[in-house]
């Protein structure tokens, strides 16, 4: 980050009929409150959202691409962990 | 997600296959618009997952349920309302929005940062939407206010009013029209005009003209945000750095003589207020003073003790008496439309 530049925030928006907040992008803002307002202006101007989360990008801890195999490859052959092995009743929503 | 059937095109390339130095395939440039047909999807897919996109999936990251602010509203002018006075009143409210919208839109690509560039453009578009509805209402109430255009011109009445009137026919207050200065100048102007407009629209919701009432109901939500935006920036600049405070105080000093005019009542406004159709801006003075006083106090800024900019022979912006800045602005804003009066846009 160059001197004087506002910190980076990651933005999550929940859509009108969405059930969860989804990462939509990032922006710069001077503080948390300004980040919410900037997110409203930049990411919900096409009537997409009903709720916004913002979090400073430097507050996010991410997995490293180098760890990809040990972290994720072991799940690759465990198909039996999918719920498709069970029949889901018609009246259970959101699965 | 299931595997695509054989008939569908294969993914161009998944992101983790793309190595440094590879040519970027068309459509994958980092700044290109998200393409909903891209198999690997866009960041907006998650927002769309739960939406009914049947028949509408060509639009990405779209909102749904857009509302027509005049849906179900009776657009006939109430019998006992003076139609030409109603038209003049709509032009006043509409021209304030039109002119301020244009001044704000002049910030496009020039704002201090990308996020505020978009914020100012959003506010400009809100106001342009209000201007369209109000100019269309003026034309519907009294078609004689619409400038004549060549036979067969497809230009709608609201555009004719926006692009084919001279400065002397516009009814906006002068605070809306003076040329842009720095960002602090825009913040001060927007704060004052949004504070007055919100107070006026808040009362106009009860107008006997159902169209004005509907336009006001839509506008209140928009202008609430405009006032909030300007108020936050006013305090931030006032309490920020030495330089930001210097600029803010200079903007306050420069604009304050123009800030009285939006609260002065024109005879048309008085007549429309008496008819239960419009709002006397004098009535909102206490509310405006209280709000501005709160913002000034939060910023530690003294209210300037300066005389209001006088009119000429008692005539001000509401009478069509403007500063030279408006003519210059209109020259740029109207030149293309006037060059092609029969053009279709």
Tab-separated table of C-alpha atoms in Angstrom:
chain	number	residue	atom	x	y	z
A	1	UNK	CA	0.000	0.000	0.000
A	2	UNK	CA	1.403	3.366	-0.962
A	3	UNK	CA	1.586	6.105	1.639
A	4	UNK	CA	-1.672	7.940	2.145
A	5	UNK	CA	-3.836	5.373	0.420
A	6	UNK	CA	-6.944	4.170	2.234
A	7	UNK	CA	-6.922	0.578	3.472
A	8	UNK	CA	-8.466	-2.147	1.358
A	9	UNK	CA	-11.793	-3.706	2.357
A	10	UNK	CA	-13.453	-6.864	1.087
A	11	UNK	CA	-17.184	-6.559	0.433
A	12	UNK	CA	-19.896	-9.176	0.934
A	13	UNK	CA	-23.466	-8.616	-0.230
A	14	UNK	CA	-26.604	-10.600	0.471
A	15	UNK	CA	-28.932	-10.580	-2.519
A	16	UNK	CA	-32.638	-9.909	-2.341
A	17	UNK	CA	-33.598	-13.543	-2.101
A	18	UNK	CA	-30.162	-14.852	-1.301
A	19	UNK	CA	-29.620	-16.676	1.942
A	20	UNK	CA	-26.002	-15.799	2.543
A	21	UNK	CA	-23.563	-12.974	2.040
A	22	UNK	CA	-21.372	-13.461	-1.008
A	23	UNK	CA	-18.013	-11.896	-1.756
A	24	UNK	CA	-18.470	-9.389	-4.589
A	25	UNK	CA	-15.223	-7.435	-4.624
A	26	UNK	CA	-13.125	-4.941	-2.770
A	27	UNK	CA	-12.739	-1.207	-2.314
A	28	UNK	CA	-10.774	1.424	-0.442
A	29	UNK	CA	-12.183	3.402	2.473
A	30	UNK	CA	-10.853	5.473	5.357
A	31	UNK	CA	-12.787	3.572	8.028
A	32	UNK	CA	-15.366	0.820	8.551
A	33	UNK	CA	-18.366	3.095	8.268
A	34	UNK	CA	-17.151	4.702	5.072
A	35	UNK	CA	-16.506	1.233	3.697
A	36	UNK	CA	-20.173	0.302	4.166
A	37	UNK	CA	-21.254	3.457	2.363
A	38	UNK	CA	-18.774	2.968	-0.445
A	39	UNK	CA	-19.944	-0.622	-0.784
A	40	UNK	CA	-23.523	0.610	-1.074
A	41	UNK	CA	-22.487	3.008	-3.842
A	42	UNK	CA	-20.216	0.652	-5.743
A	43	UNK	CA	-21.801	-2.785	-5.328
A	44	UNK	CA	-25.563	-2.350	-4.797
A	45	UNK	CA	-26.424	0.304	-7.376
A	46	UNK	CA	-28.264	-2.145	-9.593
A	47	UNK	CA	-30.722	-3.095	-6.915
A	48	UNK	CA	-28.869	-6.271	-5.969
A	49	UNK	CA	-28.540	-6.147	-2.260
A	50	UNK	CA	-30.372	-6.062	1.038
A	51	UNK	CA	-27.397	-6.377	3.366
A	52	UNK	CA	-23.697	-5.537	3.267
A	53	UNK	CA	-20.721	-6.832	5.215
A	54	UNK	CA	-17.294	-5.251	4.931
A	55	UNK	CA	-14.063	-6.425	6.487
A	56	UNK	CA	-10.563	-5.069	6.214
A	57	UNK	CA	-8.616	-7.224	3.806
A	58	UNK	CA	-5.675	-7.424	6.214
A	59	UNK	CA	-7.983	-8.970	8.822
A	60	UNK	CA	-8.578	-12.004	6.620
A	61	UNK	CA	-6.374	-15.041	7.066
A	62	UNK	CA	-6.254	-17.092	3.893
A	63	UNK	CA	-4.977	-20.543	3.077
A	64	UNK	CA	-1.843	-20.630	0.981
A	65	UNK	CA	-1.893	-21.957	-2.581
A	66	UNK	CA	1.183	-24.025	-1.603
A	67	UNK	CA	-0.959	-25.998	0.821
A	68	UNK	CA	-3.540	-26.824	-1.803
A	69	UNK	CA	-2.785	-30.529	-2.004
A	70	UNK	CA	-2.535	-31.367	1.693
A	71	UNK	CA	-5.605	-29.277	2.471
A	72	UNK	CA	-7.978	-30.173	-0.306
A	73	UNK	CA	-6.823	-33.195	-2.275
A	74	UNK	CA	-7.713	-35.713	0.469
A	75	UNK	CA	-11.406	-34.798	0.087
A	76	UNK	CA	-11.290	-35.532	-3.626
A	77	UNK	CA	-12.107	-39.227	-3.443
A	78	UNK	CA	-14.600	-39.249	-0.547
A	79	UNK	CA	-17.721	-39.113	-2.647
A	80	UNK	CA	-19.686	-40.826	0.128
A	81	UNK	CA	-19.558	-37.570	2.087
A	82	UNK	CA	-22.065	-36.023	-0.297
A	83	UNK	CA	-25.673	-35.978	0.864
A	84	UNK	CA	-26.697	-37.351	-2.519
A	85	UNK	CA	-26.245	-40.750	-0.933
A	86	UNK	CA	-29.426	-40.127	0.959
A	87	UNK	CA	-32.860	-39.376	-0.356
A	88	UNK	CA	-33.924	-35.856	0.638
A	89	UNK	CA	-37.604	-35.308	1.400
A	90	UNK	CA	-39.268	-32.829	-0.960
A	91	UNK	CA	-40.284	-30.502	1.846
A	92	UNK	CA	-36.753	-29.806	3.070
A	93	UNK	CA	-35.669	-26.468	1.596
A	94	UNK	CA	-32.290	-24.931	0.912
A	95	UNK	CA	-30.220	-28.088	0.442
B	1	UNK	CA	-22.315	-28.124	-9.401
B	2	UNK	CA	-22.836	-30.994	-11.824
B	3	UNK	CA	-20.611	-31.772	-14.778
B	4	UNK	CA	-21.819	-30.007	-17.908
B	5	UNK	CA	-23.293	-32.313	-20.536
B	6	UNK	CA	-21.082	-33.101	-23.510
B	7	UNK	CA	-22.922	-30.695	-25.754
B	8	UNK	CA	-21.949	-27.608	-23.772
B	9	UNK	CA	-18.679	-25.852	-24.555
B	10	UNK	CA	-15.745	-26.765	-22.342
B	11	UNK	CA	-14.451	-24.191	-19.890
B	12	UNK	CA	-12.056	-21.776	-21.546
B	13	UNK	CA	-9.579	-22.417	-18.812
B	14	UNK	CA	-9.911	-22.633	-15.098
B	15	UNK	CA	-8.142	-19.913	-13.199
B	16	UNK	CA	-5.536	-22.159	-11.620
B	17	UNK	CA	-4.416	-23.455	-15.001
B	18	UNK	CA	-3.543	-19.970	-16.149
B	19	UNK	CA	0.117	-19.370	-15.579
B	20	UNK	CA	2.062	-16.148	-15.615
B	21	UNK	CA	3.143	-15.191	-19.095
B	22	UNK	CA	0.288	-16.910	-20.902
B	23	UNK	CA	-1.574	-14.654	-23.286
B	24	UNK	CA	-4.865	-13.623	-21.709
B	25	UNK	CA	-7.725	-15.071	-23.748
B	26	UNK	CA	-10.353	-12.653	-25.025
B	27	UNK	CA	-12.926	-11.930	-22.410
B	28	UNK	CA	-10.589	-12.661	-19.540
B	29	UNK	CA	-8.910	-9.276	-19.382
B	30	UNK	CA	-8.897	-8.245	-15.781
B	31	UNK	CA	-11.063	-5.188	-16.378
B	32	UNK	CA	-13.576	-6.585	-18.841
B	33	UNK	CA	-17.209	-6.695	-17.835
B	34	UNK	CA	-18.257	-9.966	-16.227
B	35	UNK	CA	-19.801	-12.227	-18.817
B	36	UNK	CA	-22.641	-14.413	-17.517
B	37	UNK	CA	-22.029	-17.006	-20.214
B	38	UNK	CA	-18.513	-17.654	-19.024
B	39	UNK	CA	-18.488	-21.226	-17.868
B	40	UNK	CA	-16.187	-20.564	-14.967
B	41	UNK	CA	-18.623	-17.915	-13.791
B	42	UNK	CA	-18.228	-14.475	-12.313
B	43	UNK	CA	-18.023	-13.159	-8.792
B	44	UNK	CA	-21.712	-12.378	-8.967
B	45	UNK	CA	-22.835	-15.960	-9.473
B	46	UNK	CA	-23.442	-16.422	-5.799
B	47	UNK	CA	-25.838	-13.506	-5.794
B	48	UNK	CA	-27.779	-15.032	-8.632
B	49	UNK	CA	-27.998	-18.567	-7.333
B	50	UNK	CA	-31.290	-18.131	-5.586
B	51	UNK	CA	-32.872	-15.851	-8.139
B	52	UNK	CA	-35.379	-16.825	-10.764
B	53	UNK	CA	-33.396	-16.029	-13.841
B	54	UNK	CA	-35.608	-17.867	-16.294
B	55	UNK	CA	-35.895	-15.840	-19.487
B	56	UNK	CA	-33.711	-13.111	-18.032
B	57	UNK	CA	-30.323	-14.720	-17.672
B	58	UNK	CA	-28.665	-12.408	-20.169
B	59	UNK	CA	-28.487	-9.816	-17.413
B	60	UNK	CA	-25.764	-10.327	-14.894
B	61	UNK	CA	-25.741	-9.161	-11.318
B	62	UNK	CA	-29.033	-7.463	-11.916
B	63	UNK	CA	-31.449	-6.335	-9.316
B	64	UNK	CA	-35.002	-7.517	-9.458
B	65	UNK	CA	-38.400	-5.995	-8.904
B	66	UNK	CA	-37.629	-2.538	-10.237
B	67	UNK	CA	-40.522	-0.264	-9.456
B	68	UNK	CA	-42.239	2.321	-11.609
B	69	UNK	CA	-42.700	5.209	-9.182
B	70	UNK	CA	-45.907	6.226	-10.962
B	71	UNK	CA	-47.435	2.734	-11.176
B	72	UNK	CA	-51.110	2.909	-10.281
B	73	UNK	CA	-51.033	6.687	-9.774
B	74	UNK	CA	-53.874	8.758	-11.248
B	75	UNK	CA	-52.117	11.287	-13.495
B	76	UNK	CA	-55.055	13.603	-14.153
B	77	UNK	CA	-54.598	17.100	-12.742
B	78	UNK	CA	-57.106	17.695	-9.927
B	79	UNK	CA	-59.981	19.861	-11.258
B	80	UNK	CA	-59.547	22.832	-8.966
B	81	UNK	CA	-55.760	23.137	-9.402
B	82	UNK	CA	-54.371	25.866	-11.672
B	83	UNK	CA	-52.609	23.767	-14.306
B	84	UNK	CA	-50.167	26.447	-15.433
B	85	UNK	CA	-49.137	27.216	-11.847
B	86	UNK	CA	-48.682	23.487	-11.225
B	87	UNK	CA	-46.466	23.279	-14.314
B	88	UNK	CA	-44.370	26.244	-13.159
B	89	UNK	CA	-44.037	24.668	-9.718
B	90	UNK	CA	-42.926	21.328	-11.205
B	91	UNK	CA	-40.325	23.177	-13.287
B	92	UNK	CA	-38.896	24.771	-10.143
B	93	UNK	CA	-38.478	21.445	-8.362
B	94	UNK	CA	-37.415	19.723	-11.568
B	95	UNK	CA	-34.859	22.342	-12.625
B	96	UNK	CA	-33.180	22.278	-9.201
B	97	UNK	CA	-32.705	18.541	-9.691
B	98	UNK	CA	-31.684	18.805	-13.355
B	99	UNK	CA	-29.049	21.494	-12.849
B	100	UNK	CA	-27.556	20.006	-9.679
B	101	UNK	CA	-27.520	16.605	-11.392
B	102	UNK	CA	-25.507	18.024	-14.261
B	103	UNK	CA	-23.026	19.745	-11.955
B	104	UNK	CA	-22.527	16.476	-10.060
B	105	UNK	CA	-22.146	14.508	-13.278
B	106	UNK	CA	-19.274	16.818	-14.239
B	107	UNK	CA	-17.292	14.969	-11.541
B	108	UNK	CA	-17.343	11.745	-13.565
B	109	UNK	CA	-13.762	10.481	-13.798
B	110	UNK	CA	-12.527	13.495	-11.787
B	111	UNK	CA	-13.524	12.708	-8.184
B	112	UNK	CA	-10.848	12.286	-5.509
B	113	UNK	CA	-11.170	8.504	-5.656
B	114	UNK	CA	-13.044	5.827	-7.552
B	115	UNK	CA	-15.584	5.126	-4.817
B	116	UNK	CA	-16.668	8.762	-4.509
B	117	UNK	CA	-16.709	9.109	-8.280
B	118	UNK	CA	-19.380	6.422	-8.341
B	119	UNK	CA	-21.167	7.870	-5.315
B	120	UNK	CA	-21.467	11.284	-6.973
B	121	UNK	CA	-22.643	9.702	-10.213
B	122	UNK	CA	-25.281	7.736	-8.289
B	123	UNK	CA	-26.548	10.921	-6.671
B	124	UNK	CA	-26.564	12.696	-10.041
B	125	UNK	CA	-28.629	9.863	-11.517
B	126	UNK	CA	-31.104	9.945	-8.626
B	127	UNK	CA	-31.637	13.644	-9.243
B	128	UNK	CA	-31.877	13.178	-13.001
B	129	UNK	CA	-34.639	10.635	-12.379
B	130	UNK	CA	-36.512	13.140	-10.218
B	131	UNK	CA	-36.008	15.823	-12.880
B	132	UNK	CA	-37.447	13.589	-15.607
B	133	UNK	CA	-40.587	12.859	-13.627
B	134	UNK	CA	-41.061	16.505	-12.642
B	135	UNK	CA	-40.461	17.896	-16.147
B	136	UNK	CA	-42.807	15.282	-17.586
B	137	UNK	CA	-45.411	16.320	-14.998
B	138	UNK	CA	-44.961	19.980	-15.934
B	139	UNK	CA	-45.517	19.144	-19.613
B	140	UNK	CA	-48.584	17.042	-18.832
B	141	UNK	CA	-50.115	19.771	-16.673
B	142	UNK	CA	-49.523	22.584	-19.173
B	143	UNK	CA	-48.226	21.580	-22.635
B	144	UNK	CA	-47.620	25.252	-23.470
B	145	UNK	CA	-44.450	25.240	-21.310
B	146	UNK	CA	-42.761	22.818	-23.731
B	147	UNK	CA	-40.539	24.548	-26.317
B	148	UNK	CA	-41.731	23.968	-29.903
B	149	UNK	CA	-39.659	21.522	-31.954
B	150	UNK	CA	-39.638	20.798	-35.701
B	151	UNK	CA	-42.555	18.799	-37.092
B	152	UNK	CA	-42.040	15.078	-36.563
B	153	UNK	CA	-39.374	15.449	-33.873
B	154	UNK	CA	-39.356	12.339	-31.675
B	155	UNK	CA	-37.978	14.296	-28.678
B	156	UNK	CA	-40.232	13.668	-25.652
B	157	UNK	CA	-41.561	16.656	-23.722
B	158	UNK	CA	-39.239	16.120	-20.737
B	159	UNK	CA	-36.203	16.230	-23.067
B	160	UNK	CA	-37.533	19.286	-24.880
B	161	UNK	CA	-37.793	21.028	-21.508
B	162	UNK	CA	-34.301	19.956	-20.474
B	163	UNK	CA	-32.460	20.629	-23.707
B	164	UNK	CA	-34.369	23.342	-25.570
B	165	UNK	CA	-34.972	26.007	-22.932
B	166	UNK	CA	-32.612	28.953	-22.468
B	167	UNK	CA	-31.218	29.928	-19.081
B	168	UNK	CA	-33.896	32.592	-18.572
B	169	UNK	CA	-36.608	29.913	-18.740
B	170	UNK	CA	-35.077	27.706	-16.050
B	171	UNK	CA	-36.483	28.087	-12.532
B	172	UNK	CA	-33.730	26.546	-10.399
B	173	UNK	CA	-32.141	28.346	-7.465
B	174	UNK	CA	-28.723	29.822	-8.214
B	175	UNK	CA	-26.966	27.674	-5.615
B	176	UNK	CA	-27.528	24.671	-7.918
B	177	UNK	CA	-25.932	26.272	-10.961
B	178	UNK	CA	-22.669	27.941	-9.910
B	179	UNK	CA	-19.629	26.234	-11.406
B	180	UNK	CA	-17.996	23.371	-9.543
B	181	UNK	CA	-15.005	24.135	-7.371
B	182	UNK	CA	-13.135	21.506	-5.398
B	183	UNK	CA	-14.663	18.497	-3.642
B	184	UNK	CA	-15.383	20.543	-0.492
B	185	UNK	CA	-17.381	22.986	-2.613
B	186	UNK	CA	-19.496	20.135	-3.944
B	187	UNK	CA	-20.000	18.744	-0.433
B	188	UNK	CA	-21.219	22.088	0.948
B	189	UNK	CA	-23.542	22.718	-1.988
B	190	UNK	CA	-24.969	19.203	-1.825
B	191	UNK	CA	-25.445	19.395	1.941
B	192	UNK	CA	-27.497	22.588	1.751
B	193	UNK	CA	-29.565	21.645	-1.294
B	194	UNK	CA	-30.229	18.100	-0.063
B	195	UNK	CA	-31.241	19.382	3.382
B	196	UNK	CA	-33.755	21.830	1.906
B	197	UNK	CA	-34.988	19.336	-0.688
B	198	UNK	CA	-35.486	16.567	1.846
B	199	UNK	CA	-37.511	18.892	4.085
B	200	UNK	CA	-39.633	19.991	1.104
B	201	UNK	CA	-40.162	16.486	-0.301
B	202	UNK	CA	-41.045	15.206	3.167
B	203	UNK	CA	-44.022	17.583	3.172
B	204	UNK	CA	-44.804	17.142	-0.523
B	205	UNK	CA	-45.646	13.492	0.159
B	206	UNK	CA	-49.031	14.845	1.299
B	207	UNK	CA	-49.620	16.845	-1.904
B	208	UNK	CA	-53.122	16.859	-3.361
B	209	UNK	CA	-51.522	16.164	-6.732
B	210	UNK	CA	-51.089	12.376	-6.634
B	211	UNK	CA	-48.178	12.539	-9.103
B	212	UNK	CA	-46.221	15.051	-7.026
B	213	UNK	CA	-46.950	12.961	-3.929
B	214	UNK	CA	-45.585	9.830	-5.637
B	215	UNK	CA	-42.486	11.630	-6.927
B	216	UNK	CA	-41.862	12.986	-3.426
B	217	UNK	CA	-42.241	9.546	-1.845
B	218	UNK	CA	-39.594	8.184	-4.191
B	219	UNK	CA	-37.371	11.233	-3.742
B	220	UNK	CA	-37.385	11.213	0.054
B	221	UNK	CA	-35.470	7.927	0.185
B	222	UNK	CA	-32.943	9.137	-2.357
B	223	UNK	CA	-32.335	12.574	-0.894
B	224	UNK	CA	-32.035	11.142	2.613
B	225	UNK	CA	-28.942	9.365	1.363
B	226	UNK	CA	-27.644	12.471	-0.427
B	227	UNK	CA	-27.910	14.508	2.758
B	228	UNK	CA	-26.256	11.764	4.761
B	229	UNK	CA	-23.409	11.491	2.239
B	230	UNK	CA	-22.782	15.242	2.207
B	231	UNK	CA	-23.105	15.544	5.998
B	232	UNK	CA	-20.542	12.813	6.613
B	233	UNK	CA	-18.080	14.387	4.215
B	234	UNK	CA	-18.684	17.852	5.648
B	235	UNK	CA	-17.668	16.670	9.123
B	236	UNK	CA	-14.798	14.554	7.786
B	237	UNK	CA	-13.316	17.454	5.827
B	238	UNK	CA	-13.916	19.930	8.655
B	239	UNK	CA	-12.208	17.689	11.224
B	240	UNK	CA	-9.674	16.152	8.865
B	241	UNK	CA	-6.369	17.722	7.936
B	242	UNK	CA	-5.447	21.375	8.003
B	243	UNK	CA	-5.774	21.445	4.226
B	244	UNK	CA	-9.198	19.759	4.140
B	245	UNK	CA	-10.508	22.165	6.786
B	246	UNK	CA	-9.112	25.162	4.915
B	247	UNK	CA	-10.874	24.049	1.744
B	248	UNK	CA	-14.140	23.360	3.533
B	249	UNK	CA	-14.178	26.761	5.236
B	250	UNK	CA	-13.417	28.443	1.909
B	251	UNK	CA	-16.338	26.587	0.291
B	252	UNK	CA	-18.688	27.560	3.127
B	253	UNK	CA	-17.630	31.200	2.842
B	254	UNK	CA	-18.049	31.192	-0.927
B	255	UNK	CA	-21.435	29.467	-1.056
B	256	UNK	CA	-23.197	30.785	2.030
B	257	UNK	CA	-24.554	33.950	0.350
B	258	UNK	CA	-26.414	31.618	-2.060
B	259	UNK	CA	-27.829	29.399	0.687
B	260	UNK	CA	-30.692	31.737	1.630
B	261	UNK	CA	-32.358	31.604	-1.785
B	262	UNK	CA	-33.712	28.030	-1.556
B	263	UNK	CA	-35.677	29.098	1.545
B	264	UNK	CA	-37.223	32.175	-0.053
B	265	UNK	CA	-40.755	31.736	-1.297
B	266	UNK	CA	-41.798	32.559	-4.856
B	267	UNK	CA	-45.414	33.508	-5.505
B	268	UNK	CA	-45.974	30.267	-7.425
B	269	UNK	CA	-44.755	28.233	-4.456
B	270	UNK	CA	-46.989	30.224	-2.132
B	271	UNK	CA	-50.022	29.709	-4.370
B	272	UNK	CA	-49.360	25.992	-4.741
B	273	UNK	CA	-48.832	25.627	-0.992
B	274	UNK	CA	-52.135	27.382	-0.357
B	275	UNK	CA	-53.840	25.005	-2.804
B	276	UNK	CA	-52.473	22.028	-0.863
B	277	UNK	CA	-50.366	20.992	-3.852
B	278	UNK	CA	-46.932	22.438	-3.097
B	279	UNK	CA	-44.747	23.353	-0.148
B	280	UNK	CA	-43.853	26.860	0.999
B	281	UNK	CA	-40.066	26.669	1.467
B	282	UNK	CA	-40.383	29.225	4.248
B	283	UNK	CA	-42.095	26.500	6.289
B	284	UNK	CA	-39.004	24.300	6.256
B	285	UNK	CA	-36.616	26.983	7.486
B	286	UNK	CA	-36.603	25.800	11.109
B	287	UNK	CA	-35.974	22.198	10.113
B	288	UNK	CA	-33.189	23.190	7.712
B	289	UNK	CA	-31.588	25.474	10.307
B	290	UNK	CA	-31.654	22.698	12.895
B	291	UNK	CA	-30.074	20.122	10.587
B	292	UNK	CA	-27.407	22.452	9.248
B	293	UNK	CA	-26.704	23.682	12.774
B	294	UNK	CA	-26.076	20.110	13.875
B	295	UNK	CA	-23.685	19.415	10.998
B	296	UNK	CA	-21.844	22.722	11.431
B	297	UNK	CA	-21.471	22.027	15.154
B	298	UNK	CA	-20.162	18.510	14.541
B	299	UNK	CA	-17.609	19.990	12.155
B	300	UNK	CA	-16.726	22.817	14.523
B	301	UNK	CA	-17.648	25.334	11.843
B	302	UNK	CA	-19.263	28.689	12.656
B	303	UNK	CA	-22.289	29.699	10.641
B	304	UNK	CA	-21.084	32.576	8.450
B	305	UNK	CA	-22.692	35.906	9.144
B	306	UNK	CA	-23.023	37.106	5.570
B	307	UNK	CA	-25.778	38.757	3.612
B	308	UNK	CA	-27.689	36.710	1.063
B	309	UNK	CA	-26.790	37.288	-2.579
B	310	UNK	CA	-29.409	39.772	-3.744
B	311	UNK	CA	-31.585	39.259	-6.754
B	312	UNK	CA	-32.001	41.833	-9.497
B	313	UNK	CA	-35.089	43.922	-8.873
B	314	UNK	CA	-36.251	41.189	-6.507
B	315	UNK	CA	-35.839	38.525	-9.175
B	316	UNK	CA	-33.783	35.400	-8.448
B	317	UNK	CA	-33.349	31.914	-9.909
B	318	UNK	CA	-37.013	31.009	-9.377
B	319	UNK	CA	-37.933	33.936	-11.659
B	320	UNK	CA	-35.449	32.873	-14.338
B	321	UNK	CA	-32.736	35.322	-13.227
B	322	UNK	CA	-29.483	33.387	-13.168
B	323	UNK	CA	-25.725	33.747	-12.961
B	324	UNK	CA	-23.670	33.541	-16.110
B	325	UNK	CA	-22.521	30.071	-15.004
B	326	UNK	CA	-25.896	28.583	-15.978
B	327	UNK	CA	-25.686	29.763	-19.597
B	328	UNK	CA	-22.230	28.248	-19.921
B	329	UNK	CA	-23.388	24.983	-18.375
B	330	UNK	CA	-26.443	24.767	-20.629
B	331	UNK	CA	-24.345	25.499	-23.712
B	332	UNK	CA	-22.385	22.340	-23.045
B	333	UNK	CA	-25.301	20.275	-21.781
B	334	UNK	CA	-27.639	21.137	-24.672
B	335	UNK	CA	-25.334	21.454	-27.683
B	336	UNK	CA	-25.771	17.952	-29.069
B	337	UNK	CA	-29.533	17.817	-28.577
B	338	UNK	CA	-29.947	21.242	-30.196
B	339	UNK	CA	-27.777	20.291	-33.165
B	340	UNK	CA	-30.118	17.352	-33.869
B	341	UNK	CA	-33.647	18.408	-32.910
B	342	UNK	CA	-35.125	15.513	-34.871
B	343	UNK	CA	-32.560	12.994	-33.631
B	344	UNK	CA	-33.580	9.738	-32.035
B	345	UNK	CA	-31.483	8.678	-29.032
